[in-house]
């Protein structure tokens, strides 16, 4: 056999052997892939609307391991990490031959390990598949895993795993957890000193913990800063200045806000890593501090709950379920924003709104506050006294009970509940009971969240709005008729914005109402400006009585502090809508100067037997009816008092289409200019006003 043939056979054999080796390695790689699925086990996070961390949950093994990408950290930190740990990271495929050679030579010369040859890829392999021994066999497996990881992941993905899993002492894993614990901030922007410390800690995390061994932490940071490769990244002058910076000696708690909402998010989607909410962390921080400080001054068993919402979008921007989630005495684990309780007087504004809407009253209408019997129901005022004759404005501002029940008797409890349904709110009635007059004084159950949703409709120009749950349910406008007519809602806001602020509080110009449930069990306060609504509940979660508990004294100060500490800018109330005017009592129609009902629940004879009076539009009014864009005018609302139904309306001498038994009608004008409106009742009595439409 010739030499060439022997060489050919030998070459072929070598190729076959190499092919078999490659095939075997490929088969082994597929048969024993790296356990990358373990790298996906991270802490669940609850984020605010801007992506800021509200709360994190430890993994099942008790680790704070927050998922981190390279884009989440300061770019200079990433450069320092690579320069210190693995200078040829972007050039090798899992192992650095030069680093291994250097480490082996140092071992031979000194007899002990001077420096390691592990690459970042090898460290990732060790982090996701830890081994107790440090034998050569373990090192070989680590090398093989590093090569496997390099074949499957990009360099950025490998860095992501290191940044997520690197140990930083105790149960801290990953740079985000370490940065939050030691510096109180996310690692987006780090100083040179902070970056150097975070580079140094993972090598010996327990021995170098700054909260336990400050000297070791300082020495490790100094070694990082003095490494030539690192100096090239940050500069020698900057490294020298960083060495003089103090190292934090305390480990801070990771953000832990919105405990109840965070728990709810985790229950709804337990497998999701990040839960986005509608909360704003700065607002949440402020509200929680207010609730915590307020509870410290109250009975040890009394808790505080708060909900703040953006009335224009329906987003819940702050929510406090209790003063302290971990306070067992206050039953802090109960989310009191979702529990039905008696709302006291907080529903009264909606009663007055309906009465305004139906033309029964104006702000200066006189109404009686004296003992009354409504078919066996005898409401009493909170202080057990009576004011006699008061204006409607005074009655609502003083939260007098008898006038509110008089008005509810006139508008009807069922009609009030129908309006609540427009806002997708359904208060809980007592079992087997029909809606009654007690609703006006808190005789139903309602949650704090639903109460805020009702008031959000008032704040949003009477457009009902849904708050959602702050997590999955989408907030937004409700496609329904207005909660109240705009003029009626304006009257309510105008009255409530005139209520004096509690002692020691700043008059912010908000419209607010307080309430106290029967037996001093619940204290409420709900307020709003032109954009935000805040509701406050104070009481015992076990529904126990708290002597002295009252909405104005207990909840209202918290409301004003909440607006102040939340940091939301004050938004003025929207301008008055067309037709919203304050009319002095002497200028009111006779039928609106005093409100009273007869024994049958009808307007008293003094009002009923009078000639009809046109309440709106008033004589000589200039009413703007903007063009809707198709050449037609918006309808003009017509309201009257007195007279006897049915009624016939005439506009400029021409009768409207139908007779009406209602005291509210509407007319669509043909155009702008002066118009004469006339109404004739069943007795032939008439009233006329002249108005200018524009």
Tab-separated table of N, CA, C and O in Angstrom, residues 237-310:
chain	number	residue	atom	x	y	z
A	237	UNK	N	-9.248	60.054	37.754
A	237	UNK	CA	-9.721	61.081	38.688
A	237	UNK	C	-11.074	60.702	39.280
A	237	UNK	O	-11.306	60.854	40.487
A	238	UNK	N	-11.946	60.213	38.431
A	238	UNK	CA	-13.274	59.825	38.908
A	238	UNK	C	-13.177	58.631	39.844
A	238	UNK	O	-13.906	58.553	40.848
A	239	UNK	N	-12.268	57.707	39.560
A	239	UNK	CA	-12.074	56.559	40.446
A	239	UNK	C	-11.590	57.008	41.811
A	239	UNK	O	-12.042	56.512	42.852
A	240	UNK	N	-10.654	57.965	41.830
A	240	UNK	CA	-10.121	58.461	43.101
A	240	UNK	C	-11.213	59.145	43.918
A	240	UNK	O	-11.296	58.972	45.141
A	241	UNK	N	-12.073	59.929	43.264
A	241	UNK	CA	-13.161	60.588	43.990
A	241	UNK	C	-14.161	59.564	44.519
A	241	UNK	O	-14.689	59.720	45.630
A	242	UNK	N	-14.415	58.530	43.739
A	242	UNK	CA	-15.377	57.522	44.172
A	242	UNK	C	-14.903	56.781	45.413
A	242	UNK	O	-15.717	56.368	46.246
A	243	UNK	N	-13.602	56.592	45.559
A	243	UNK	CA	-13.060	55.900	46.732
A	243	UNK	C	-13.371	56.654	48.022
A	243	UNK	O	-13.428	56.059	49.104
A	244	UNK	N	-13.560	57.981	47.928
A	244	UNK	CA	-13.816	58.800	49.114
A	244	UNK	C	-15.293	58.847	49.490
A	244	UNK	O	-15.649	59.380	50.539
A	245	UNK	N	-16.152	58.294	48.641
A	245	UNK	CA	-17.595	58.326	48.895
A	245	UNK	C	-17.973	57.286	49.943
A	245	UNK	O	-17.505	56.143	49.910
A	246	UNK	N	-18.810	57.704	50.892
A	246	UNK	CA	-19.236	56.790	51.957
A	246	UNK	C	-20.097	55.667	51.384
A	246	UNK	O	-20.853	55.853	50.429
A	247	UNK	N	-19.983	54.494	51.978
A	247	UNK	CA	-20.781	53.328	51.589
A	247	UNK	C	-21.981	53.218	52.527
A	247	UNK	O	-21.836	53.366	53.750
A	248	UNK	N	-23.181	52.982	52.010
A	248	UNK	CA	-24.348	52.839	52.889
A	248	UNK	C	-24.185	51.645	53.823
A	248	UNK	O	-23.701	50.583	53.421
A	249	UNK	N	-24.595	51.827	55.055
A	249	UNK	CA	-24.417	50.767	56.063
A	249	UNK	C	-25.737	50.117	56.473
A	249	UNK	O	-25.741	49.228	57.320
A	250	UNK	N	-26.838	50.575	55.887
A	250	UNK	CA	-28.137	50.012	56.222
A	250	UNK	C	-28.788	49.427	54.980
A	250	UNK	O	-28.661	49.970	53.885
A	251	UNK	N	-29.462	48.333	55.176
A	251	UNK	CA	-30.234	47.724	54.097
A	251	UNK	C	-31.676	48.183	54.218
A	251	UNK	O	-32.324	47.979	55.246
A	252	UNK	N	-32.169	48.827	53.176
A	252	UNK	CA	-33.529	49.359	53.193
A	252	UNK	C	-34.536	48.325	52.704
A	252	UNK	O	-34.182	47.377	52.004
A	253	UNK	N	-35.791	48.539	53.101
A	253	UNK	CA	-36.862	47.671	52.634
A	253	UNK	C	-37.190	48.015	51.186
A	253	UNK	O	-37.184	49.175	50.785
A	254	UNK	N	-37.469	47.002	50.395
A	254	UNK	CA	-37.891	47.241	49.024
A	254	UNK	C	-39.261	47.915	49.024
A	254	UNK	O	-40.011	47.809	50.001
A	255	UNK	N	-39.601	48.669	47.966
A	255	UNK	CA	-40.908	49.330	47.927
A	255	UNK	C	-42.033	48.364	48.269
A	255	UNK	O	-42.074	47.238	47.781
A	256	UNK	N	-42.945	48.838	49.124
A	256	UNK	CA	-44.051	47.978	49.572
A	256	UNK	C	-45.309	48.826	49.696
A	256	UNK	O	-45.815	49.078	50.788
A	257	UNK	N	-45.812	49.291	48.566
A	257	UNK	CA	-47.007	50.134	48.544
A	257	UNK	C	-48.198	49.344	48.010
A	257	UNK	O	-48.052	48.316	47.371
A	258	UNK	N	-49.390	49.883	48.303
A	258	UNK	CA	-50.645	49.323	47.767
A	258	UNK	C	-50.755	47.825	48.044
A	258	UNK	O	-50.956	47.019	47.134
A	259	UNK	N	-50.655	47.466	49.313
A	259	UNK	CA	-50.628	46.051	49.687
A	259	UNK	C	-51.870	45.298	49.210
A	259	UNK	O	-51.767	44.203	48.650
A	260	UNK	N	-53.044	45.866	49.421
A	260	UNK	CA	-54.272	45.148	49.067
A	260	UNK	C	-54.428	45.017	47.561
A	260	UNK	O	-54.794	43.950	47.053
A	261	UNK	N	-54.153	46.087	46.830
A	261	UNK	CA	-54.269	46.023	45.376
A	261	UNK	C	-53.231	45.066	44.801
A	261	UNK	O	-53.501	44.341	43.840
A	262	UNK	N	-52.040	45.064	45.382
A	262	UNK	CA	-50.993	44.157	44.902
A	262	UNK	C	-51.392	42.702	45.132
A	262	UNK	O	-51.199	41.846	44.257
A	263	UNK	N	-51.945	42.411	46.290
A	263	UNK	CA	-52.413	41.045	46.563
A	263	UNK	C	-53.516	40.645	45.585
A	263	UNK	O	-53.542	39.519	45.082
A	264	UNK	N	-54.412	41.577	45.302
A	264	UNK	CA	-55.498	41.280	44.360
A	264	UNK	C	-54.948	41.001	42.969
A	264	UNK	O	-55.425	40.100	42.267
A	265	UNK	N	-53.941	41.765	42.556
A	265	UNK	CA	-53.335	41.548	41.235
A	265	UNK	C	-52.704	40.170	41.156
A	265	UNK	O	-52.834	39.467	40.138
A	266	UNK	N	-52.050	39.761	42.219
A	266	UNK	CA	-51.392	38.459	42.230
A	266	UNK	C	-52.409	37.328	42.214
A	266	UNK	O	-52.204	36.294	41.561
A	267	UNK	N	-53.522	37.512	42.907
A	267	UNK	CA	-54.563	36.472	42.908
A	267	UNK	C	-55.203	36.327	41.530
A	267	UNK	O	-55.529	35.215	41.102
A	268	UNK	N	-55.375	37.429	40.834
A	268	UNK	CA	-56.046	37.378	39.531
A	268	UNK	C	-55.172	36.731	38.469
A	268	UNK	O	-55.672	36.007	37.615
A	269	UNK	N	-53.875	37.011	38.498
A	269	UNK	CA	-52.971	36.450	37.499
A	269	UNK	C	-51.696	35.974	38.187
A	269	UNK	O	-50.656	36.631	38.122
A	270	UNK	N	-51.751	34.827	38.866
A	270	UNK	CA	-50.607	34.364	39.654
A	270	UNK	C	-49.368	34.022	38.835
A	270	UNK	O	-48.269	33.987	39.379
A	271	UNK	N	-49.510	33.786	37.537
A	271	UNK	CA	-48.365	33.379	36.724
A	271	UNK	C	-47.705	34.550	35.991
A	271	UNK	O	-46.705	34.357	35.308
A	272	UNK	N	-48.254	35.721	36.135
A	272	UNK	CA	-47.707	36.894	35.453
A	272	UNK	C	-46.574	37.484	36.287
A	272	UNK	O	-46.668	37.586	37.511
A	273	UNK	N	-45.488	37.874	35.614
A	273	UNK	CA	-44.329	38.416	36.328
A	273	UNK	C	-44.522	39.871	36.724
A	273	UNK	O	-44.133	40.279	37.816
A	274	UNK	N	-45.112	40.661	35.840
A	274	UNK	CA	-45.296	42.081	36.117
A	274	UNK	C	-46.760	42.459	35.931
A	274	UNK	O	-47.362	42.159	34.908
A	275	UNK	N	-47.309	43.107	36.947
A	275	UNK	CA	-48.697	43.540	36.937
A	275	UNK	C	-48.729	45.064	36.868
A	275	UNK	O	-48.253	45.734	37.782
A	276	UNK	N	-49.289	45.609	35.818
A	276	UNK	CA	-49.373	47.064	35.666
A	276	UNK	C	-50.711	47.551	36.240
A	276	UNK	O	-51.753	46.981	35.949
A	277	UNK	N	-50.668	48.599	37.053
A	277	UNK	CA	-51.874	49.172	37.651
A	277	UNK	C	-52.055	50.605	37.156
A	277	UNK	O	-51.212	51.151	36.447
A	278	UNK	N	-53.158	51.225	37.556
A	278	UNK	CA	-53.407	52.627	37.203
A	278	UNK	C	-52.925	53.575	38.296
A	278	UNK	O	-53.074	54.791	38.168
A	279	UNK	N	-52.361	53.037	39.370
A	279	UNK	CA	-51.902	53.885	40.475
A	279	UNK	C	-50.708	54.734	40.056
A	279	UNK	O	-49.992	54.415	39.107
A	280	UNK	N	-50.498	55.824	40.784
A	280	UNK	CA	-49.301	56.662	40.645
A	280	UNK	C	-48.538	56.571	41.964
A	280	UNK	O	-49.100	56.852	43.022
A	281	UNK	N	-47.266	56.172	41.884
A	281	UNK	CA	-46.545	55.873	43.120
A	281	UNK	C	-46.425	57.090	44.029
A	281	UNK	O	-46.557	56.965	45.256
A	282	UNK	N	-46.194	58.272	43.476
A	282	UNK	CA	-46.061	59.462	44.319
A	282	UNK	C	-47.367	59.750	45.056
A	282	UNK	O	-47.353	60.113	46.245
A	283	UNK	N	-48.499	59.565	44.369
A	283	UNK	CA	-49.797	59.770	45.022
A	283	UNK	C	-50.031	58.701	46.077
A	283	UNK	O	-50.479	58.998	47.191
A	284	UNK	N	-49.692	57.457	45.748
A	284	UNK	CA	-49.878	56.357	46.684
A	284	UNK	C	-49.046	56.563	47.946
A	284	UNK	O	-49.529	56.339	49.061
A	285	UNK	N	-47.814	56.991	47.790
A	285	UNK	CA	-46.956	57.265	48.946
A	285	UNK	C	-47.594	58.307	49.852
A	285	UNK	O	-47.627	58.153	51.081
A	286	UNK	N	-48.078	59.390	49.251
A	286	UNK	CA	-48.675	60.457	50.048
A	286	UNK	C	-49.904	60.001	50.797
A	286	UNK	O	-50.062	60.292	51.989
A	287	UNK	N	-50.786	59.266	50.131
A	287	UNK	CA	-52.011	58.810	50.787
A	287	UNK	C	-51.706	57.820	51.905
A	287	UNK	O	-52.337	57.855	52.973
A	288	UNK	N	-50.764	56.922	51.681
A	288	UNK	CA	-50.435	55.944	52.726
A	288	UNK	C	-49.840	56.623	53.951
A	288	UNK	O	-50.118	56.229	55.087
A	289	UNK	N	-49.028	57.653	53.749
A	289	UNK	CA	-48.453	58.360	54.900
A	289	UNK	C	-49.542	59.087	55.672
A	289	UNK	O	-49.525	59.125	56.909
A	290	UNK	N	-50.516	59.665	54.956
A	290	UNK	CA	-51.622	60.350	55.626
A	290	UNK	C	-52.457	59.357	56.430
A	290	UNK	O	-52.807	59.608	57.588
A	291	UNK	N	-52.785	58.214	55.823
A	291	UNK	CA	-53.585	57.202	56.521
A	291	UNK	C	-52.852	56.675	57.750
A	291	UNK	O	-53.451	56.485	58.817
A	292	UNK	N	-51.550	56.443	57.608
A	292	UNK	CA	-50.765	55.920	58.729
A	292	UNK	C	-50.706	56.931	59.885
A	292	UNK	O	-50.915	56.573	61.052
A	293	UNK	N	-50.457	58.189	59.554
A	293	UNK	CA	-50.368	59.217	60.591
A	293	UNK	C	-51.723	59.462	61.247
A	293	UNK	O	-51.806	59.676	62.464
A	294	UNK	N	-52.790	59.431	60.454
A	294	UNK	CA	-54.121	59.666	61.007
A	294	UNK	C	-54.534	58.533	61.940
A	294	UNK	O	-55.097	58.770	63.019
A	295	UNK	N	-54.243	57.300	61.544
A	295	UNK	CA	-54.624	56.155	62.380
A	295	UNK	C	-53.894	56.172	63.717
A	295	UNK	O	-54.434	55.725	64.736
A	296	UNK	N	-52.667	56.690	63.728
A	296	UNK	CA	-51.894	56.737	64.974
A	296	UNK	C	-52.557	57.620	66.017
A	296	UNK	O	-52.305	57.471	67.216
A	297	UNK	N	-53.411	58.543	65.570
A	297	UNK	CA	-54.083	59.454	66.506
A	297	UNK	C	-55.469	58.956	66.893
A	297	UNK	O	-56.141	59.606	67.685
A	298	UNK	N	-55.901	57.845	66.308
A	298	UNK	CA	-57.239	57.330	66.553
A	298	UNK	C	-57.202	56.143	67.503
A	298	UNK	O	-56.139	55.687	67.928
A	299	UNK	N	-58.375	55.641	67.797
A	299	UNK	CA	-58.514	54.438	68.606
A	299	UNK	C	-57.704	53.302	67.973
A	299	UNK	O	-57.694	53.149	66.748
A	300	UNK	N	-57.009	52.480	68.776
A	300	UNK	CA	-56.161	51.411	68.210
A	300	UNK	C	-56.888	50.444	67.287
A	300	UNK	O	-56.254	49.794	66.460
A	301	UNK	N	-58.205	50.341	67.407
A	301	UNK	CA	-58.952	49.421	66.559
A	301	UNK	C	-59.573	50.096	65.343
A	301	UNK	O	-60.240	49.451	64.542
A	302	UNK	N	-59.329	51.401	65.193
A	302	UNK	CA	-59.907	52.157	64.086
A	302	UNK	C	-58.927	52.194	62.923
A	302	UNK	O	-57.734	52.444	63.101
A	303	UNK	N	-59.444	51.954	61.728
A	303	UNK	CA	-58.613	51.973	60.526
A	303	UNK	C	-59.055	53.098	59.603
A	303	UNK	O	-60.066	53.766	59.827
A	304	UNK	N	-58.286	53.301	58.542
A	304	UNK	CA	-58.542	54.358	57.565
A	304	UNK	C	-58.408	53.754	56.173
A	304	UNK	O	-57.468	52.999	55.904
A	305	UNK	N	-59.338	54.082	55.288
A	305	UNK	CA	-59.258	53.663	53.884
A	305	UNK	C	-59.452	54.886	53.003
A	305	UNK	O	-60.180	55.815	53.371
A	306	UNK	N	-58.796	54.888	51.843
A	306	UNK	CA	-58.855	56.036	50.946
A	306	UNK	C	-58.828	55.560	49.492
A	306	UNK	O	-58.149	54.586	49.175
A	307	UNK	N	-59.552	56.260	48.641
A	307	UNK	CA	-59.518	56.023	47.196
A	307	UNK	C	-59.470	57.372	46.505
A	307	UNK	O	-60.303	58.240	46.778
A	308	UNK	N	-58.491	57.550	45.613
A	308	UNK	CA	-58.421	58.765	44.790
A	308	UNK	C	-58.496	58.347	43.327
A	308	UNK	O	-57.826	57.396	42.908
A	309	UNK	N	-59.315	59.060	42.561
A	309	UNK	CA	-59.507	58.724	41.152
A	309	UNK	C	-59.454	59.979	40.295
A	309	UNK	O	-59.766	61.081	40.756
A	310	UNK	N	-59.044	59.784	39.059
A	310	UNK	CA	-59.083	60.832	38.051
A	310	UNK	C	-60.459	60.774	37.406
A	310	UNK	O	-60.784	59.818	36.697
